[in-house]
PDB file of C-alpha atoms in Angstrom:
ATOM      1  CA  UNK A  26      43.988 -36.477  12.556  1.00  0.00           C
ATOM      2  CA  UNK A  27      42.740 -40.076  12.947  1.00  0.00           C
ATOM      3  CA  UNK A  28      39.576 -40.952  11.007  1.00  0.00           C
ATOM      4  CA  UNK A  29      37.484 -41.636  14.142  1.00  0.00           C
ATOM      5  CA  UNK A  30      38.413 -38.221  15.580  1.00  0.00           C
ATOM      6  CA  UNK A  31      37.469 -36.494  12.283  1.00  0.00           C
ATOM      7  CA  UNK A  32      34.073 -38.159  12.397  1.00  0.00           C
ATOM      8  CA  UNK A  33      33.534 -37.093  16.020  1.00  0.00           C
ATOM      9  CA  UNK A  34      34.590 -33.555  15.139  1.00  0.00           C
ATOM     10  CA  UNK A  35      32.146 -33.401  12.221  1.00  0.00           C
ATOM     11  CA  UNK A  36      29.304 -34.694  14.408  1.00  0.00           C
ATOM     12  CA  UNK A  37      30.132 -32.119  17.066  1.00  0.00           C
ATOM     13  CA  UNK A  38      30.106 -29.309  14.497  1.00  0.00           C
ATOM     14  CA  UNK A  39      26.791 -30.474  13.068  1.00  0.00           C
ATOM     15  CA  UNK A  40      25.316 -30.663  16.554  1.00  0.00           C
ATOM     16  CA  UNK A  41      26.551 -27.193  17.394  1.00  0.00           C
ATOM     17  CA  UNK A  42      25.093 -25.876  14.123  1.00  0.00           C
ATOM     18  CA  UNK A  43      21.697 -27.386  14.925  1.00  0.00           C
ATOM     19  CA  UNK A  44      21.827 -25.910  18.432  1.00  0.00           C
ATOM     20  CA  UNK A  45      22.626 -22.437  17.112  1.00  0.00           C
ATOM     21  CA  UNK A  46      19.839 -22.755  14.535  1.00  0.00           C
ATOM     22  CA  UNK A  47      17.339 -23.760  17.221  1.00  0.00           C
ATOM     23  CA  UNK A  48      18.442 -20.894  19.438  1.00  0.00           C
ATOM     24  CA  UNK A  49      18.026 -18.429  16.570  1.00  0.00           C
ATOM     25  CA  UNK A  50      14.498 -19.660  15.900  1.00  0.00           C
ATOM     26  CA  UNK A  51      13.585 -19.150  19.565  1.00  0.00           C
ATOM     27  CA  UNK A  52      14.498 -15.463  19.586  1.00  0.00           C
ATOM     28  CA  UNK A  53      11.649 -13.113  20.460  1.00  0.00           C
ATOM     29  CA  UNK A  54      10.327 -10.573  17.910  1.00  0.00           C
ATOM     30  CA  UNK A  55      12.077  -7.832  19.866  1.00  0.00           C
ATOM     31  CA  UNK A  56      15.406  -9.674  19.748  1.00  0.00           C
ATOM     32  CA  UNK A  57      15.085 -10.258  16.020  1.00  0.00           C
ATOM     33  CA  UNK A  58      14.277  -6.578  15.553  1.00  0.00           C
ATOM     34  CA  UNK A  59      17.389  -5.558  17.475  1.00  0.00           C
ATOM     35  CA  UNK A  60      19.472  -7.853  15.269  1.00  0.00           C
ATOM     36  CA  UNK A  61      17.965  -6.251  12.139  1.00  0.00           C
ATOM     37  CA  UNK A  62      18.736  -2.763  13.457  1.00  0.00           C
ATOM     38  CA  UNK A  63      22.315  -3.875  14.167  1.00  0.00           C
ATOM     39  CA  UNK A  64      22.675  -5.267  10.637  1.00  0.00           C
ATOM     40  CA  UNK A  65      21.544  -2.001   9.075  1.00  0.00           C
ATOM     41  CA  UNK A  66      23.840   0.003  11.349  1.00  0.00           C
ATOM     42  CA  UNK A  67      26.741  -2.209  10.280  1.00  0.00           C
ATOM     43  CA  UNK A  68      25.904  -1.713   6.606  1.00  0.00           C
ATOM     44  CA  UNK A  69      25.943   2.061   7.125  1.00  0.00           C
ATOM     45  CA  UNK A  70      29.187   2.021   9.150  1.00  0.00           C
ATOM     46  CA  UNK A  71      32.494   3.367   7.705  1.00  0.00           C
ATOM     47  CA  UNK A  72      33.593  -0.092   6.540  1.00  0.00           C
ATOM     48  CA  UNK A  73      30.085  -1.212   5.610  1.00  0.00           C
ATOM     49  CA  UNK A  74      28.342  -1.470   2.232  1.00  0.00           C
ATOM     50  CA  UNK A  75      29.155   1.372  -0.225  1.00  0.00           C
ATOM     51  CA  UNK A  76      25.622   1.333  -1.651  1.00  0.00           C
ATOM     52  CA  UNK A  77      23.933   1.506   1.757  1.00  0.00           C
ATOM     53  CA  UNK A  78      26.253   4.298   2.862  1.00  0.00           C
ATOM     54  CA  UNK A  79      25.340   6.400  -0.194  1.00  0.00           C
ATOM     55  CA  UNK A  80      21.587   6.280   0.401  1.00  0.00           C
ATOM     56  CA  UNK A  81      19.528   9.225   1.665  1.00  0.00           C
ATOM     57  CA  UNK A  82      15.881   9.706   2.586  1.00  0.00           C
ATOM     58  CA  UNK A  83      15.270  11.031  -0.935  1.00  0.00           C
ATOM     59  CA  UNK A  84      17.055   8.214  -2.758  1.00  0.00           C
ATOM     60  CA  UNK A  85      15.065   5.609  -0.787  1.00  0.00           C
ATOM     61  CA  UNK A  86      11.648   7.079  -1.621  1.00  0.00           C
ATOM     62  CA  UNK A  87      11.210   4.857  -4.668  1.00  0.00           C
ATOM     63  CA  UNK A  88      12.124   1.710  -2.731  1.00  0.00           C
ATOM     64  CA  UNK A  89       9.682   2.546   0.065  1.00  0.00           C
ATOM     65  CA  UNK A  90       6.844   2.885  -2.437  1.00  0.00           C
ATOM     66  CA  UNK A  91       7.871  -0.255  -4.349  1.00  0.00           C
ATOM     67  CA  UNK A  92       8.020  -2.371  -1.199  1.00  0.00           C
ATOM     68  CA  UNK A  93       4.576  -1.173  -0.092  1.00  0.00           C
ATOM     69  CA  UNK A  94       3.075  -2.158  -3.440  1.00  0.00           C
ATOM     70  CA  UNK A  95       4.848  -5.520  -3.373  1.00  0.00           C
ATOM     71  CA  UNK A  96       3.196  -6.215  -0.018  1.00  0.00           C
ATOM     72  CA  UNK A  97      -0.177  -5.510  -1.646  1.00  0.00           C
ATOM     73  CA  UNK A  98       0.677  -7.822  -4.539  1.00  0.00           C
ATOM     74  CA  UNK A  99       1.686 -10.578  -2.116  1.00  0.00           C
ATOM     75  CA  UNK A 100      -1.628 -10.145  -0.275  1.00  0.00           C
ATOM     76  CA  UNK A 101      -3.477 -10.790  -3.537  1.00  0.00           C
ATOM     77  CA  UNK A 102      -1.533 -14.008  -4.225  1.00  0.00           C
ATOM     78  CA  UNK A 103      -2.474 -15.591  -0.902  1.00  0.00           C
ATOM     79  CA  UNK A 104       1.128 -16.839  -0.575  1.00  0.00           C
ATOM     80  CA  UNK A 105       2.012 -16.510   3.119  1.00  0.00           C
ATOM     81  CA  UNK A 106       5.747 -17.038   2.582  1.00  0.00           C
ATOM     82  CA  UNK A 107       5.799 -14.295  -0.047  1.00  0.00           C
ATOM     83  CA  UNK A 108       3.754 -11.986   2.177  1.00  0.00           C
ATOM     84  CA  UNK A 109       6.131 -12.503   5.120  1.00  0.00           C
ATOM     85  CA  UNK A 110       9.115 -11.808   2.858  1.00  0.00           C
ATOM     86  CA  UNK A 111       7.632  -8.615   1.420  1.00  0.00           C
ATOM     87  CA  UNK A 112       6.585  -7.328   4.845  1.00  0.00           C
ATOM     88  CA  UNK A 113      10.184  -7.880   5.932  1.00  0.00           C
ATOM     89  CA  UNK A 114      11.401  -5.792   2.995  1.00  0.00           C
ATOM     90  CA  UNK A 115       8.982  -3.025   3.977  1.00  0.00           C
ATOM     91  CA  UNK A 116      10.107  -3.201   7.608  1.00  0.00           C
ATOM     92  CA  UNK A 117      13.703  -2.798   6.452  1.00  0.00           C
ATOM     93  CA  UNK A 118      12.788   0.530   4.876  1.00  0.00           C
ATOM     94  CA  UNK A 119      11.584   1.815   8.260  1.00  0.00           C
ATOM     95  CA  UNK A 120      14.808   0.657   9.899  1.00  0.00           C
ATOM     96  CA  UNK A 121      16.883   2.164   7.063  1.00  0.00           C
ATOM     97  CA  UNK A 122      15.281   5.608   7.333  1.00  0.00           C
ATOM     98  CA  UNK A 123      15.544   5.520  11.128  1.00  0.00           C
ATOM     99  CA  UNK A 124      19.247   4.672  10.923  1.00  0.00           C
ATOM    100  CA  UNK A 125      19.882   7.654   8.627  1.00  0.00           C
ATOM    101  CA  UNK A 126      17.998   9.919  11.046  1.00  0.00           C
ATOM    102  CA  UNK A 127      19.950   8.573  14.031  1.00  0.00           C
ATOM    103  CA  UNK A 128      23.269   9.262  12.286  1.00  0.00           C
ATOM    104  CA  UNK A 129      22.151  12.856  11.826  1.00  0.00           C
ATOM    105  CA  UNK A 130      21.095  13.166  15.479  1.00  0.00           C
ATOM    106  CA  UNK A 131      17.402  13.661  14.658  1.00  0.00           C
ATOM    107  CA  UNK A 132      15.627  10.592  16.058  1.00  0.00           C
ATOM    108  CA  UNK A 133      16.124   6.873  16.612  1.00  0.00           C
ATOM    109  CA  UNK A 134      14.141   3.780  15.708  1.00  0.00           C
ATOM    110  CA  UNK A 135      13.270   3.449  19.414  1.00  0.00           C
ATOM    111  CA  UNK A 136      11.552   6.840  19.233  1.00  0.00           C
ATOM    112  CA  UNK A 137       9.669   5.689  16.139  1.00  0.00           C
ATOM    113  CA  UNK A 138       8.365   2.618  17.974  1.00  0.00           C
ATOM    114  CA  UNK A 139       7.600   4.550  21.153  1.00  0.00           C
ATOM    115  CA  UNK A 140       5.700   7.156  19.143  1.00  0.00           C
ATOM    116  CA  UNK A 141       3.372   4.665  17.466  1.00  0.00           C
ATOM    117  CA  UNK A 142       2.979   2.691  20.711  1.00  0.00           C
ATOM    118  CA  UNK A 143       1.885   5.784  22.637  1.00  0.00           C
ATOM    119  CA  UNK A 144      -0.356   6.910  19.779  1.00  0.00           C
ATOM    120  CA  UNK A 145      -2.235   3.604  19.700  1.00  0.00           C
ATOM    121  CA  UNK A 146      -2.814   3.766  23.461  1.00  0.00           C
ATOM    122  CA  UNK A 147      -3.897   7.401  23.270  1.00  0.00           C
ATOM    123  CA  UNK A 148      -6.285   6.886  20.361  1.00  0.00           C
ATOM    124  CA  UNK A 149      -8.017   3.839  21.839  1.00  0.00           C
ATOM    125  CA  UNK A 150      -9.425   5.238  25.091  1.00  0.00           C
ATOM    126  CA  UNK A 151     -12.334   2.796  24.780  1.00  0.00           C
ATOM    127  CA  UNK A 152      -9.803  -0.023  25.279  1.00  0.00           C
ATOM    128  CA  UNK A 153      -7.110   1.500  27.475  1.00  0.00           C
ATOM    129  CA  UNK A 154      -9.206   4.183  29.218  1.00  0.00           C
ATOM    130  CA  UNK A 155     -12.715   4.943  30.381  1.00  0.00           C
ATOM    131  CA  UNK A 156     -14.256   6.079  27.073  1.00  0.00           C
ATOM    132  CA  UNK A 157     -16.997   4.083  25.377  1.00  0.00           C
ATOM    133  CA  UNK A 158     -17.428   3.169  21.710  1.00  0.00           C
ATOM    134  CA  UNK A 159     -20.343   0.969  20.723  1.00  0.00           C
ATOM    135  CA  UNK A 160     -19.362   0.402  17.102  1.00  0.00           C
ATOM    136  CA  UNK A 161     -16.713   1.096  14.475  1.00  0.00           C
ATOM    137  CA  UNK A 162     -18.323   4.386  13.428  1.00  0.00           C
ATOM    138  CA  UNK A 163     -17.995   5.734  16.976  1.00  0.00           C
ATOM    139  CA  UNK A 164     -14.387   4.530  17.110  1.00  0.00           C
ATOM    140  CA  UNK A 165     -13.574   6.431  13.915  1.00  0.00           C
ATOM    141  CA  UNK A 166     -15.295   9.598  15.112  1.00  0.00           C
ATOM    142  CA  UNK A 167     -13.354   9.445  18.383  1.00  0.00           C
ATOM    143  CA  UNK A 168     -10.154   8.827  16.433  1.00  0.00           C
ATOM    144  CA  UNK A 169     -10.655  11.964  14.344  1.00  0.00           C
ATOM    145  CA  UNK A 170     -11.519  14.049  17.397  1.00  0.00           C
ATOM    146  CA  UNK A 171      -8.390  12.877  19.208  1.00  0.00           C
ATOM    147  CA  UNK A 172      -6.268  13.625  16.129  1.00  0.00           C
ATOM    148  CA  UNK A 173      -7.742  17.117  15.885  1.00  0.00           C
ATOM    149  CA  UNK A 174      -6.979  17.739  19.563  1.00  0.00           C
ATOM    150  CA  UNK A 175      -3.422  16.493  19.064  1.00  0.00           C
ATOM    151  CA  UNK A 176      -2.937  18.891  16.166  1.00  0.00           C
ATOM    152  CA  UNK A 177      -4.347  21.781  18.188  1.00  0.00           C
ATOM    153  CA  UNK A 178      -2.044  20.990  21.105  1.00  0.00           C
ATOM    154  CA  UNK A 179       0.960  20.724  18.791  1.00  0.00           C
ATOM    155  CA  UNK A 180       0.263  24.168  17.334  1.00  0.00           C
ATOM    156  CA  UNK A 181      -0.118  25.644  20.795  1.00  0.00           C
ATOM    157  CA  UNK A 182       3.395  24.395  21.477  1.00  0.00           C
ATOM    158  CA  UNK A 183       4.755  26.181  18.427  1.00  0.00           C
ATOM    159  CA  UNK A 184       4.310  23.462  15.826  1.00  0.00           C
ATOM    160  CA  UNK A 185       2.564  24.766  12.709  1.00  0.00           C
ATOM    161  CA  UNK A 186       1.796  23.124   9.407  1.00  0.00           C
ATOM    162  CA  UNK A 187       3.944  23.920   6.389  1.00  0.00           C
ATOM    163  CA  UNK A 188       1.706  26.726   5.166  1.00  0.00           C
ATOM    164  CA  UNK A 189       1.099  28.173   8.643  1.00  0.00           C
ATOM    165  CA  UNK A 190      -2.650  27.581   8.174  1.00  0.00           C
ATOM    166  CA  UNK A 191      -5.134  26.969  10.993  1.00  0.00           C
ATOM    167  CA  UNK A 192      -6.069  23.371  11.757  1.00  0.00           C
ATOM    168  CA  UNK A 193      -8.398  21.551   9.363  1.00  0.00           C
ATOM    169  CA  UNK A 194     -10.203  18.241   9.577  1.00  0.00           C
ATOM    170  CA  UNK A 195      -8.353  17.342   6.376  1.00  0.00           C
ATOM    171  CA  UNK A 196      -4.934  17.772   7.984  1.00  0.00           C
ATOM    172  CA  UNK A 197      -2.862  14.615   7.834  1.00  0.00           C
ATOM    173  CA  UNK A 198      -3.734  13.644   4.258  1.00  0.00           C
ATOM    174  CA  UNK A 199      -0.367  13.493   2.518  1.00  0.00           C
ATOM    175  CA  UNK A 200      -0.011  15.300  -0.803  1.00  0.00           C
ATOM    176  CA  UNK A 201       2.603  12.692  -1.733  1.00  0.00           C
ATOM    177  CA  UNK A 202      -0.059   9.972  -1.975  1.00  0.00           C
ATOM    178  CA  UNK A 203      -1.169   8.686  -5.371  1.00  0.00           C
ATOM    179  CA  UNK A 204      -4.093  10.862  -6.502  1.00  0.00           C
ATOM    180  CA  UNK A 205      -6.688   8.128  -6.042  1.00  0.00           C
ATOM    181  CA  UNK A 206      -5.607   7.449  -2.456  1.00  0.00           C
ATOM    182  CA  UNK A 207      -5.449  11.161  -1.673  1.00  0.00           C
ATOM    183  CA  UNK A 208      -9.012  11.636  -2.936  1.00  0.00           C
ATOM    184  CA  UNK A 209     -10.114   8.542  -1.035  1.00  0.00           C
ATOM    185  CA  UNK A 210      -8.687   9.833   2.243  1.00  0.00           C
ATOM    186  CA  UNK A 211     -10.014  13.382   1.752  1.00  0.00           C
ATOM    187  CA  UNK A 212     -13.580  12.179   1.198  1.00  0.00           C
ATOM    188  CA  UNK A 213     -13.296   9.625   4.002  1.00  0.00           C
ATOM    189  CA  UNK A 214     -12.238  12.289   6.490  1.00  0.00           C
ATOM    190  CA  UNK A 215     -15.096  14.551   5.377  1.00  0.00           C
ATOM    191  CA  UNK A 216     -17.605  11.702   5.676  1.00  0.00           C
ATOM    192  CA  UNK A 217     -16.619  10.983   9.275  1.00  0.00           C
ATOM    193  CA  UNK A 218     -18.134  14.261  10.450  1.00  0.00           C
ATOM    194  CA  UNK A 219     -21.300  13.807   8.358  1.00  0.00           C
ATOM    195  CA  UNK A 220     -20.344  15.545   5.087  1.00  0.00           C
ATOM    196  CA  UNK A 221     -21.427  12.676   2.858  1.00  0.00           C
ATOM    197  CA  UNK A 222     -24.113  11.371   0.507  1.00  0.00           C
ATOM    198  CA  UNK A 223     -27.201   9.600   1.817  1.00  0.00           C
ATOM    199  CA  UNK A 224     -26.814   6.695  -0.591  1.00  0.00           C
ATOM    200  CA  UNK A 225     -24.829   5.520  -3.604  1.00  0.00           C
ATOM    201  CA  UNK A 226     -27.502   6.834  -5.991  1.00  0.00           C
ATOM    202  CA  UNK A 227     -26.517  10.376  -5.070  1.00  0.00           C
ATOM    203  CA  UNK A 228     -22.858   9.715  -5.864  1.00  0.00           C
ATOM    204  CA  UNK A 229     -23.757   8.044  -9.157  1.00  0.00           C
ATOM    205  CA  UNK A 230     -25.896  11.070 -10.069  1.00  0.00           C
ATOM    206  CA  UNK A 231     -22.875  13.261  -9.306  1.00  0.00           C
ATOM    207  CA  UNK A 232     -20.757  11.143 -11.653  1.00  0.00           C
ATOM    208  CA  UNK A 233     -23.362  11.611 -14.373  1.00  0.00           C
ATOM    209  CA  UNK A 234     -23.318  15.366 -13.740  1.00  0.00           C
ATOM    210  CA  UNK A 235     -19.534  15.463 -14.063  1.00  0.00           C
ATOM    211  CA  UNK A 236     -19.675  13.336 -17.232  1.00  0.00           C
ATOM    212  CA  UNK A 237     -22.098  15.825 -18.797  1.00  0.00           C
ATOM    213  CA  UNK A 238     -19.823  18.735 -17.865  1.00  0.00           C
ATOM    214  CA  UNK A 239     -16.882  16.949 -19.464  1.00  0.00           C
ATOM    215  CA  UNK A 240     -18.888  16.491 -22.669  1.00  0.00           C
ATOM    216  CA  UNK A 241     -19.647  20.220 -22.674  1.00  0.00           C
ATOM    217  CA  UNK A 242     -15.946  21.008 -22.209  1.00  0.00           C
ATOM    218  CA  UNK A 243     -15.067  18.702 -25.119  1.00  0.00           C
ATOM    219  CA  UNK A 244     -17.247  20.839 -27.389  1.00  0.00           C
ATOM    220  CA  UNK A 245     -15.048  23.884 -26.962  1.00  0.00           C
ATOM    221  CA  UNK A 246     -13.883  24.422 -23.415  1.00  0.00           C
ATOM    222  CA  UNK A 247     -10.162  24.239 -24.150  1.00  0.00           C
ATOM    223  CA  UNK A 248      -7.609  21.766 -22.828  1.00  0.00           C
ATOM    224  CA  UNK A 249      -7.390  23.338 -19.362  1.00  0.00           C
ATOM    225  CA  UNK A 250     -11.168  23.096 -18.909  1.00  0.00           C
ATOM    226  CA  UNK A 251     -11.169  19.519 -20.202  1.00  0.00           C
ATOM    227  CA  UNK A 252      -8.475  18.611 -17.664  1.00  0.00           C
ATOM    228  CA  UNK A 253     -10.451  20.227 -14.863  1.00  0.00           C
ATOM    229  CA  UNK A 254     -13.674  18.399 -15.740  1.00  0.00           C
ATOM    230  CA  UNK A 255     -11.814  15.120 -16.215  1.00  0.00           C
ATOM    231  CA  UNK A 256     -10.378  15.575 -12.718  1.00  0.00           C
ATOM    232  CA  UNK A 257     -13.837  16.246 -11.293  1.00  0.00           C
ATOM    233  CA  UNK A 258     -15.145  13.070 -12.921  1.00  0.00           C
ATOM    234  CA  UNK A 259     -12.271  10.992 -11.537  1.00  0.00           C
ATOM    235  CA  UNK A 260     -12.748  12.518  -8.073  1.00  0.00           C
ATOM    236  CA  UNK A 261     -16.443  11.610  -8.151  1.00  0.00           C
ATOM    237  CA  UNK A 262     -15.555   8.035  -9.167  1.00  0.00           C
ATOM    238  CA  UNK A 263     -13.096   7.795  -6.264  1.00  0.00           C
ATOM    239  CA  UNK A 264     -15.798   9.089  -3.923  1.00  0.00           C
ATOM    240  CA  UNK A 265     -18.180   6.391  -5.164  1.00  0.00           C
ATOM    241  CA  UNK A 266     -15.523   3.741  -4.511  1.00  0.00           C
ATOM    242  CA  UNK A 267     -15.089   5.049  -0.974  1.00  0.00           C
ATOM    243  CA  UNK A 268     -18.867   5.060  -0.420  1.00  0.00           C
ATOM    244  CA  UNK A 269     -19.043   1.426  -1.613  1.00  0.00           C
ATOM    245  CA  UNK A 270     -16.162   0.433   0.723  1.00  0.00           C
ATOM    246  CA  UNK A 271     -13.836  -0.217  -2.216  1.00  0.00           C
ATOM    247  CA  UNK A 272     -10.229   0.978  -2.195  1.00  0.00           C
ATOM    248  CA  UNK A 273      -9.958   2.783  -5.570  1.00  0.00           C
ATOM    249  CA  UNK A 274      -6.212   2.247  -5.854  1.00  0.00           C
ATOM    250  CA  UNK A 275      -6.514  -1.513  -5.402  1.00  0.00           C
ATOM    251  CA  UNK A 276      -9.588  -1.689  -7.649  1.00  0.00           C
ATOM    252  CA  UNK A 277      -7.743   0.169 -10.409  1.00  0.00           C
ATOM    253  CA  UNK A 278      -4.660  -2.021  -9.935  1.00  0.00           C
ATOM    254  CA  UNK A 279      -6.843  -5.088 -10.468  1.00  0.00           C
ATOM    255  CA  UNK A 280      -8.456  -3.516 -13.533  1.00  0.00           C
ATOM    256  CA  UNK A 281      -4.969  -2.767 -14.911  1.00  0.00           C
ATOM    257  CA  UNK A 282      -3.935  -6.370 -14.307  1.00  0.00           C
ATOM    258  CA  UNK A 283      -7.089  -7.627 -16.047  1.00  0.00           C
ATOM    259  CA  UNK A 284      -6.444  -5.435 -19.095  1.00  0.00           C
ATOM    260  CA  UNK A 285      -2.811  -6.573 -19.240  1.00  0.00           C
ATOM    261  CA  UNK A 286      -3.836 -10.234 -18.982  1.00  0.00           C
ATOM    262  CA  UNK A 287      -6.415  -9.930 -21.741  1.00  0.00           C
ATOM    263  CA  UNK A 288      -4.118  -7.920 -24.018  1.00  0.00           C
ATOM    264  CA  UNK A 289      -1.353 -10.542 -23.703  1.00  0.00           C
ATOM    265  CA  UNK A 290      -3.912 -13.257 -24.417  1.00  0.00           C
ATOM    266  CA  UNK A 291      -4.942 -11.419 -27.610  1.00  0.00           C
ATOM    267  CA  UNK A 292      -1.304 -11.224 -28.694  1.00  0.00           C
ATOM    268  CA  UNK A 293      -0.951 -14.965 -28.104  1.00  0.00           C
ATOM    269  CA  UNK A 294      -4.090 -15.728 -30.126  1.00  0.00           C
ATOM    270  CA  UNK A 295      -2.789 -13.610 -33.000  1.00  0.00           C
ATOM    271  CA  UNK A 296       0.571 -15.443 -32.967  1.00  0.00           C
ATOM    272  CA  UNK A 297      -1.232 -18.791 -32.974  1.00  0.00           C
ATOM    273  CA  UNK A 298      -2.853 -17.726 -36.244  1.00  0.00           C
ATOM    274  CA  UNK A 299       0.559 -16.817 -37.677  1.00  0.00           C
ATOM    275  CA  UNK A 300       0.121 -13.023 -37.431  1.00  0.00           C
ATOM    276  CA  UNK A 301       1.369 -10.162 -35.285  1.00  0.00           C
ATOM    277  CA  UNK A 302      -1.281  -8.413 -33.220  1.00  0.00           C
ATOM    278  CA  UNK A 303      -0.012  -4.960 -34.181  1.00  0.00           C
ATOM    279  CA  UNK A 304      -0.667  -5.753 -37.856  1.00  0.00           C
ATOM    280  CA  UNK A 305      -4.340  -6.616 -37.372  1.00  0.00           C
ATOM    281  CA  UNK A 306      -7.147  -4.305 -38.374  1.00  0.00           C
ATOM    282  CA  UNK A 307      -9.199  -2.552 -35.723  1.00  0.00           C
ATOM    283  CA  UNK A 308     -12.103  -4.890 -36.414  1.00  0.00           C
ATOM    284  CA  UNK A 309      -9.895  -7.965 -35.994  1.00  0.00           C
ATOM    285  CA  UNK A 310      -8.512  -6.592 -32.733  1.00  0.00           C
ATOM    286  CA  UNK A 311     -12.023  -6.026 -31.417  1.00  0.00           C
ATOM    287  CA  UNK A 312     -12.997  -9.570 -32.384  1.00  0.00           C
ATOM    288  CA  UNK A 313      -9.992 -10.981 -30.512  1.00  0.00           C
ATOM    289  CA  UNK A 314     -10.855  -8.860 -27.476  1.00  0.00           C
ATOM    290  CA  UNK A 315     -14.405 -10.210 -27.439  1.00  0.00           C
ATOM    291  CA  UNK A 316     -13.136 -13.794 -27.869  1.00  0.00           C
ATOM    292  CA  UNK A 317     -10.680 -13.356 -24.995  1.00  0.00           C
ATOM    293  CA  UNK A 318     -13.391 -11.955 -22.706  1.00  0.00           C
ATOM    294  CA  UNK A 319     -15.713 -14.818 -23.634  1.00  0.00           C
ATOM    295  CA  UNK A 320     -12.976 -17.366 -22.909  1.00  0.00           C
ATOM    296  CA  UNK A 321     -12.375 -15.824 -19.485  1.00  0.00           C
ATOM    297  CA  UNK A 322     -16.090 -15.878 -18.757  1.00  0.00           C
ATOM    298  CA  UNK A 323     -16.343 -19.553 -19.689  1.00  0.00           C
ATOM    299  CA  UNK A 324     -13.356 -20.290 -17.477  1.00  0.00           C
ATOM    300  CA  UNK A 325     -15.009 -18.509 -14.580  1.00  0.00           C
ATOM    301  CA  UNK A 326     -18.224 -20.449 -15.107  1.00  0.00           C
ATOM    302  CA  UNK A 327     -16.291 -23.746 -15.127  1.00  0.00           C
ATOM    303  CA  UNK A 328     -14.604 -22.829 -11.834  1.00  0.00           C
ATOM    304  CA  UNK A 329     -17.984 -21.866 -10.359  1.00  0.00           C
ATOM    305  CA  UNK A 330     -19.499 -25.175 -11.470  1.00  0.00           C
ATOM    306  CA  UNK A 331     -16.594 -27.125  -9.904  1.00  0.00           C
ATOM    307  CA  UNK A 332     -17.044 -25.213  -6.655  1.00  0.00           C
ATOM    308  CA  UNK A 333     -20.769 -25.970  -6.598  1.00  0.00           C
ATOM    309  CA  UNK A 334     -20.124 -29.645  -7.312  1.00  0.00           C
ATOM    310  CA  UNK A 335     -17.740 -29.901  -4.348  1.00  0.00           C
ATOM    311  CA  UNK A 336     -20.288 -28.386  -1.952  1.00  0.00           C
TER     312      UNK A 336
END
């Protein structure tokens, strides 16, 4: 092919590539979603990906949980690109599970979307209907009442819970949740119908009561009693977090991260002195811990001072 024709051909290909790229960017969210569903269906097809074809609802449980936590981690970083990526990974899990269900003739991803669409309309009658809600508290009370009515209607149509028990205001709290989130949701549901403390002082007093009972158990209650009282103390702490509008799972995650950061800093300080942290005495470890905390505090004060200077 002559050189001038090769150059024209290359320019044409580049132009076509840019056009296709621009067209792809202009797709609507719905069109992109359909493409994602098609990709996952292709991966699960007979000549698709062996790994994808082997997966089941059970085998994907771990990935669903991991992706949810990675979204939370991305939220904490403030990195929008990372957040968008992690939300995409989480969305894929919904598509993946829906594809498995469709193959088994149980439901489709369209039914999943329709279900949540109809639920949001149904549970916001103050927006899409004639109901009134003056504040968030009224919205939440209405939400719980609508959910309770939905559960009652479902049971009238032959749908019962797993234990065949009558409806409860606590229905809908998954036992598969991490214990802190389960406790958070249980106490939140109870609080929405008025079963709650008047102020945080009452919850703190309850924590003190549970602490005292744990101390009593430690003096001779046996391991089972100790476990029970420890659980009561943790439950009371979760309830306090809920009362203070703090998500206990996220708060504990942050506390874990803080401990990990400080522990690694202590290890680094020990290495700088030519020693291994594990070989230090308890007193030396405590001294390093205090020094690390002080260093963090000074760093925080410097950042605060810079912020004030810029204002």
